[in-house]
Coordinates of C-alpha atoms and ligand atoms in Angstrom, one line a residue:
M1 CA 39.3 -53.3 -16.1
N2 CA 35.9 -52.1 -14.9
L3 CA 34.9 -51.7 -11.3
L4 CA 32.8 -54.8 -11.2
S5 CA 35.9 -56.9 -12.2
L6 CA 38.0 -55.1 -9.6
W7 CA 35.5 -56.0 -6.9
Q8 CA 35.2 -59.6 -8.1
R9 CA 38.9 -59.9 -7.9
A10 CA 38.9 -58.4 -4.4
R11 CA 36.0 -60.7 -3.5
R12 CA 38.2 -63.7 -4.2
K13 CA 40.6 -62.4 -1.6
A14 CA 37.8 -61.6 0.9
P15 CA 34.8 -63.7 0.1
D16 CA 32.8 -62.8 3.2
L17 CA 32.0 -59.2 2.0
P18 CA 29.3 -58.7 -0.7
D19 CA 30.4 -56.7 -3.7
A20 CA 28.1 -53.8 -3.1
Q21 CA 29.4 -53.4 0.4
R22 CA 33.0 -53.5 -0.7
A23 CA 32.4 -51.0 -3.4
D24 CA 30.9 -48.4 -1.1
R25 CA 33.6 -48.9 1.5
L26 CA 36.3 -48.3 -1.1
L27 CA 34.6 -45.1 -2.2
F28 CA 34.1 -44.1 1.5
S29 CA 37.8 -44.5 2.1
L30 CA 38.6 -42.3 -0.9
F31 CA 36.3 -39.5 0.3
L32 CA 37.7 -39.8 3.8
L33 CA 41.2 -39.2 2.4
A34 CA 39.8 -36.0 0.7
W35 CA 38.4 -34.8 4.0
A36 CA 41.9 -34.5 5.4
V37 CA 42.2 -31.2 3.3
E38 CA 38.9 -29.9 4.7
A39 CA 40.3 -30.5 8.2
R40 CA 43.6 -28.7 7.5
D41 CA 42.4 -25.6 5.7
P42 CA 40.4 -23.3 8.0
Y43 CA 39.0 -21.2 5.1
T44 CA 37.4 -23.8 2.9
G45 CA 34.5 -25.2 5.0
G46 CA 32.2 -27.1 2.7
H47 CA 34.3 -26.5 -0.4
L48 CA 34.5 -30.2 -1.3
W49 CA 30.8 -30.6 -1.0
R50 CA 30.0 -27.5 -3.1
V51 CA 32.5 -28.3 -5.9
A52 CA 31.2 -31.9 -6.1
R53 CA 27.6 -30.7 -6.2
L54 CA 28.3 -28.0 -8.8
S55 CA 30.3 -30.4 -10.9
R56 CA 27.6 -33.0 -10.8
L57 CA 25.0 -30.5 -11.8
L58 CA 27.2 -29.2 -14.7
A59 CA 27.9 -32.8 -15.9
E60 CA 24.2 -33.7 -15.8
T61 CA 23.4 -30.5 -17.7
A62 CA 26.0 -31.4 -20.3
G63 CA 24.1 -34.6 -20.9
L64 CA 26.9 -36.9 -19.8
A65 CA 26.2 -40.6 -19.1
P66 CA 25.7 -41.7 -15.4
Q67 CA 29.2 -43.3 -15.2
E68 CA 30.8 -40.0 -16.3
V69 CA 28.6 -38.0 -13.8
C70 CA 29.8 -40.4 -11.1
R71 CA 33.5 -40.1 -12.1
I72 CA 33.2 -36.3 -12.2
T73 CA 31.5 -36.1 -8.7
I74 CA 34.3 -38.3 -7.3
G75 CA 37.0 -36.2 -9.0
A76 CA 35.5 -33.0 -7.8
F77 CA 35.4 -34.2 -4.2
L78 CA 39.1 -35.3 -4.4
H79 CA 40.4 -32.4 -6.5
D80 CA 42.4 -30.6 -3.8
L81 CA 43.8 -33.7 -2.1
G82 CA 47.4 -32.5 -2.6
K83 CA 46.8 -29.4 -0.5
I84 CA 47.4 -31.7 2.5
G85 CA 51.1 -31.4 1.6
I86 CA 51.2 -27.5 1.4
P87 CA 52.8 -25.8 4.5
D88 CA 50.4 -23.9 6.8
A89 CA 52.2 -20.6 6.2
V90 CA 51.3 -20.8 2.5
L91 CA 47.9 -22.6 2.7
G92 CA 46.5 -20.3 5.4
K93 CA 48.1 -17.0 4.2
K94 CA 45.7 -14.1 4.2
G95 CA 46.2 -12.2 1.0
K96 CA 48.2 -12.5 -2.1
L97 CA 51.0 -15.1 -2.4
D98 CA 54.5 -14.0 -3.5
G99 CA 56.2 -15.8 -6.3
D100 CA 57.9 -18.5 -4.2
E101 CA 54.7 -19.2 -2.3
Y102 CA 52.7 -19.5 -5.5
A103 CA 55.4 -22.0 -6.8
V104 CA 54.7 -24.0 -3.6
I105 CA 50.9 -23.9 -4.2
K106 CA 51.4 -25.1 -7.8
T107 CA 52.9 -28.4 -6.5
H108 CA 49.5 -29.5 -5.0
P109 CA 48.2 -31.3 -8.1
E110 CA 51.3 -33.6 -8.3
I111 CA 51.3 -34.1 -4.5
G112 CA 47.7 -35.2 -4.8
L113 CA 48.5 -37.7 -7.5
R114 CA 51.2 -39.2 -5.4
M115 CA 48.9 -39.5 -2.4
L116 CA 46.2 -41.2 -4.5
A117 CA 48.7 -43.8 -5.9
G118 CA 47.9 -47.2 -4.6
H119 CA 44.3 -46.6 -3.7
P120 CA 42.2 -49.2 -5.6
L121 CA 40.0 -46.4 -7.1
A122 CA 42.8 -43.9 -7.8
A123 CA 42.0 -44.0 -11.6
L124 CA 38.6 -42.5 -10.9
A125 CA 40.0 -39.3 -9.5
Q126 CA 43.5 -38.9 -10.9
D127 CA 42.6 -36.6 -13.9
A128 CA 40.7 -34.2 -11.7
V129 CA 43.4 -34.2 -9.0
L130 CA 46.3 -33.7 -11.4
L131 CA 44.7 -31.4 -14.1
H132 CA 42.1 -29.2 -12.4
H133 CA 44.3 -26.1 -12.7
E134 CA 45.1 -26.6 -16.4
T135 CA 43.3 -23.9 -18.6
P136 CA 42.3 -24.0 -22.3
D137 CA 44.7 -21.2 -23.2
G138 CA 47.7 -23.2 -22.0
R139 CA 48.5 -20.9 -19.1
G140 CA 47.5 -23.3 -16.4
Y141 CA 49.6 -25.7 -14.3
P142 CA 51.3 -28.2 -13.8
Y143 CA 51.8 -28.9 -17.6
G144 CA 50.3 -26.0 -19.5
R145 CA 48.0 -28.3 -21.5
R146 CA 45.6 -26.7 -24.0
G147 CA 42.0 -27.2 -25.0
D148 CA 40.8 -30.7 -25.5
D149 CA 44.1 -32.1 -24.2
I150 CA 42.6 -31.3 -20.8
P151 CA 40.2 -34.1 -19.8
L152 CA 36.5 -33.2 -19.5
V153 CA 36.5 -34.0 -15.8
A154 CA 39.3 -31.5 -15.2
R155 CA 37.6 -28.8 -17.3
I156 CA 34.4 -29.2 -15.3
V157 CA 36.0 -29.2 -11.9
G158 CA 38.2 -26.2 -12.9
I159 CA 35.1 -24.1 -13.6
C160 CA 33.3 -25.2 -10.4
D161 CA 36.4 -24.8 -8.2
A162 CA 37.0 -21.3 -9.5
F163 CA 33.4 -20.3 -9.1
D164 CA 33.3 -21.5 -5.5
A165 CA 36.6 -19.8 -4.7
M166 CA 35.2 -16.5 -6.0
T167 CA 31.8 -16.7 -4.2
S168 CA 33.1 -18.0 -0.9
T169 CA 33.9 -15.6 2.0
R170 CA 37.3 -15.7 3.7
P171 CA 38.0 -14.0 7.0
Y172 CA 40.0 -11.3 5.0
R173 CA 37.6 -10.8 2.1
T174 CA 33.9 -11.2 1.4
G175 CA 32.7 -13.6 -1.2
M176 CA 31.8 -12.1 -4.6
P177 CA 28.2 -11.9 -5.7
V178 CA 27.2 -14.8 -8.0
A179 CA 26.4 -12.3 -10.8
R180 CA 30.0 -10.9 -10.7
A181 CA 31.6 -14.4 -10.6
I182 CA 29.5 -15.2 -13.7
E183 CA 30.7 -12.1 -15.5
I184 CA 34.3 -13.2 -14.8
I185 CA 33.6 -16.7 -16.1
E186 CA 32.0 -15.2 -19.3
S187 CA 34.9 -12.9 -19.9
E188 CA 37.3 -15.9 -19.7
L189 CA 35.5 -18.3 -21.9
G190 CA 38.0 -20.1 -24.1
R191 CA 40.9 -18.8 -22.0
Q192 CA 40.7 -19.8 -18.4
F193 CA 37.5 -21.8 -18.8
D194 CA 36.3 -24.2 -21.5
A195 CA 34.0 -22.2 -23.8
R196 CA 31.1 -24.7 -24.1
L197 CA 31.1 -25.9 -20.5
G198 CA 31.6 -22.4 -19.2
Q199 CA 28.6 -21.2 -21.2
L200 CA 26.5 -24.0 -19.8
F201 CA 27.6 -23.1 -16.3
V202 CA 26.6 -19.5 -16.9
G203 CA 23.2 -20.7 -17.8
L204 CA 23.0 -22.8 -14.7
A205 CA 23.8 -19.8 -12.5
R206 CA 20.2 -18.7 -13.0
H207 CA 19.1 -22.2 -12.0
P208 CA 17.3 -22.2 -8.6
E209 CA 19.3 -25.2 -7.5
L210 CA 22.6 -23.2 -7.6
A211 CA 21.3 -20.9 -4.8
H212 CA 21.1 -24.0 -2.6
I213 CA 24.8 -24.7 -3.1
V214 CA 26.5 -21.3 -2.9
G215 CA 27.2 -20.5 0.7
H216 CA 26.2 -23.9 1.9
S217 CA 28.2 -26.8 3.4
D218 CA 25.5 -29.5 2.9
A219 CA 22.1 -29.8 1.3
G220 CA 19.8 -27.3 3.1
I221 CA 22.5 -26.2 5.5
P222 CA 24.0 -22.7 5.0
L223 CA 27.3 -21.8 6.4
E224 CA 26.9 -20.0 9.8
R225 CA 28.2 -16.6 10.4
C226 CA 31.1 -15.8 12.7
A227 CA 30.8 -12.2 14.0
A228 CA 34.4 -11.5 13.2
C229 CA 35.1 -13.6 10.1
G230 CA 31.8 -13.9 8.2
P231 CA 29.9 -17.0 7.0
I232 CA 32.6 -19.6 7.3
V233 CA 31.4 -21.8 10.2
V234 CA 30.2 -25.3 9.2
R235 CA 27.2 -26.7 11.0
P236 CA 27.0 -30.5 10.7
R237 CA 23.6 -31.9 9.9
S238 CA 23.8 -33.8 13.2
A239 CA 24.3 -30.7 15.3
K240 CA 21.5 -29.8 17.7
P241 CA 20.3 -26.6 19.5
G242 CA 22.7 -26.0 22.4
D243 CA 25.6 -27.7 20.7
T244 CA 28.9 -25.8 20.5
L245 CA 30.5 -24.7 17.2
Y246 CA 33.8 -22.9 16.6
C247 CA 35.0 -20.5 14.0
P248 CA 37.8 -22.3 12.2
A249 CA 39.7 -19.0 11.6
C250 CA 39.4 -17.0 14.9
H251 CA 38.4 -19.9 17.1
S252 CA 35.5 -18.0 18.7
E253 CA 33.0 -20.2 20.5
Y254 CA 29.3 -20.2 19.6
T255 CA 26.2 -22.2 20.6
I256 CA 23.4 -23.1 18.3
A257 CA 20.3 -21.1 19.0
S258 CA 17.3 -23.2 20.2
T259 CA 14.5 -21.3 18.5
S260 CA 15.8 -19.9 15.3
T261 CA 18.7 -20.3 12.9
G262 CA 22.0 -18.7 13.7
L263 CA 24.6 -18.8 16.4
L264 CA 24.9 -17.3 19.8
A265 CA 28.4 -16.0 20.8
T266 CA 29.6 -17.3 24.2
G267 CA 32.4 -14.7 24.3
K268 CA 35.0 -17.5 24.7
R269 CA 37.7 -18.8 22.4
N270 CA 38.9 -22.4 22.6
T271 CA 41.7 -23.0 20.1
A272 CA 42.1 -26.7 21.0
R273 CA 38.5 -27.6 20.4
A274 CA 38.2 -25.4 17.3
L275 CA 41.1 -27.3 15.8
A276 CA 39.8 -30.7 16.7
A277 CA 38.3 -31.4 13.2
S278 CA 36.5 -34.6 12.5
P279 CA 35.2 -35.9 9.2
D280 CA 31.4 -35.5 8.5
T281 CA 30.9 -39.2 7.9
D282 CA 27.1 -38.7 7.4
L283 CA 27.8 -36.3 4.5
I284 CA 30.4 -38.7 3.1
E285 CA 28.0 -41.6 3.2
R286 CA 25.4 -39.6 1.3
V287 CA 27.9 -38.6 -1.4
V288 CA 28.9 -42.3 -1.7
G289 CA 25.2 -43.2 -2.0
E290 CA 24.8 -40.7 -4.8
C291 CA 27.8 -42.0 -6.7
L292 CA 27.1 -45.8 -6.4
P293 CA 24.4 -46.1 -9.1
G294 CA 26.9 -44.9 -11.8
M295 CA 29.8 -46.9 -10.6
D296 CA 29.1 -50.4 -12.1
H297 CA 30.1 -49.0 -15.5
C298 CA 33.1 -46.9 -14.5
S299 CA 36.4 -48.1 -16.0
V300 CA 39.3 -48.1 -13.6
Ligands
FE2_401 FE1 43.4 -26.9 -6.5

């Protein structure tokens, strides 16, 4: 059944909403679900936006049809949904995980699949959510699938997720330069990463548009720098000079400078306000708007 049929069926149940409005509200609710992970994990500000943006770019470069680009963007935004079920002690651990902790992390794709179940658009995201840690050499998880047994969407999201993890700064380590991350992807072509798509991604790394994604949390908005933890503070597009922002890791308080970019430290910490995350509904609306044109032809 394609999306249009799904909406037409839903319309018979609620005839007062036009199809287009229902479609974009369904997609909005799916992305809102994904944002729960962004709110829980203090170290991944902007990760969903970056992985969605990189995946869209790679899908377009691979010459995929608009409905596939749409499905891949949605899958990329949702891919880590299951991390909502991972305990803080593991999700927020600074440094290497031990064997038991790694076993816990490896449950997040299946947790994500269970959380998606029942959403009317679950089929659009389930391959990315369940299979983004599978690798062509069969050493990935949860099933150890190989090569083309891994759906295209999961191979694309797997590359973009790994690249973003390597190039993003955490409070306990600085993000790797793009050139080094690209070397690692090149060295793992055909093993950790799909050879053809990975090669395309390597070509994209010299693309000027990539520089506007790395280290950003939204189009044109770089991550702001916490003096102690590095560039991990998300500045919402709606934030104005004088507004208060908090480092999600150390909870230091900053105000947005009035005349230039950057933050001014107030010298205070406010854990309660730093932890009071809220979804960036503006950003979600824009990602919904980018996906809608391809959705009429998506099968669900
Ligand atoms: Fe993941």
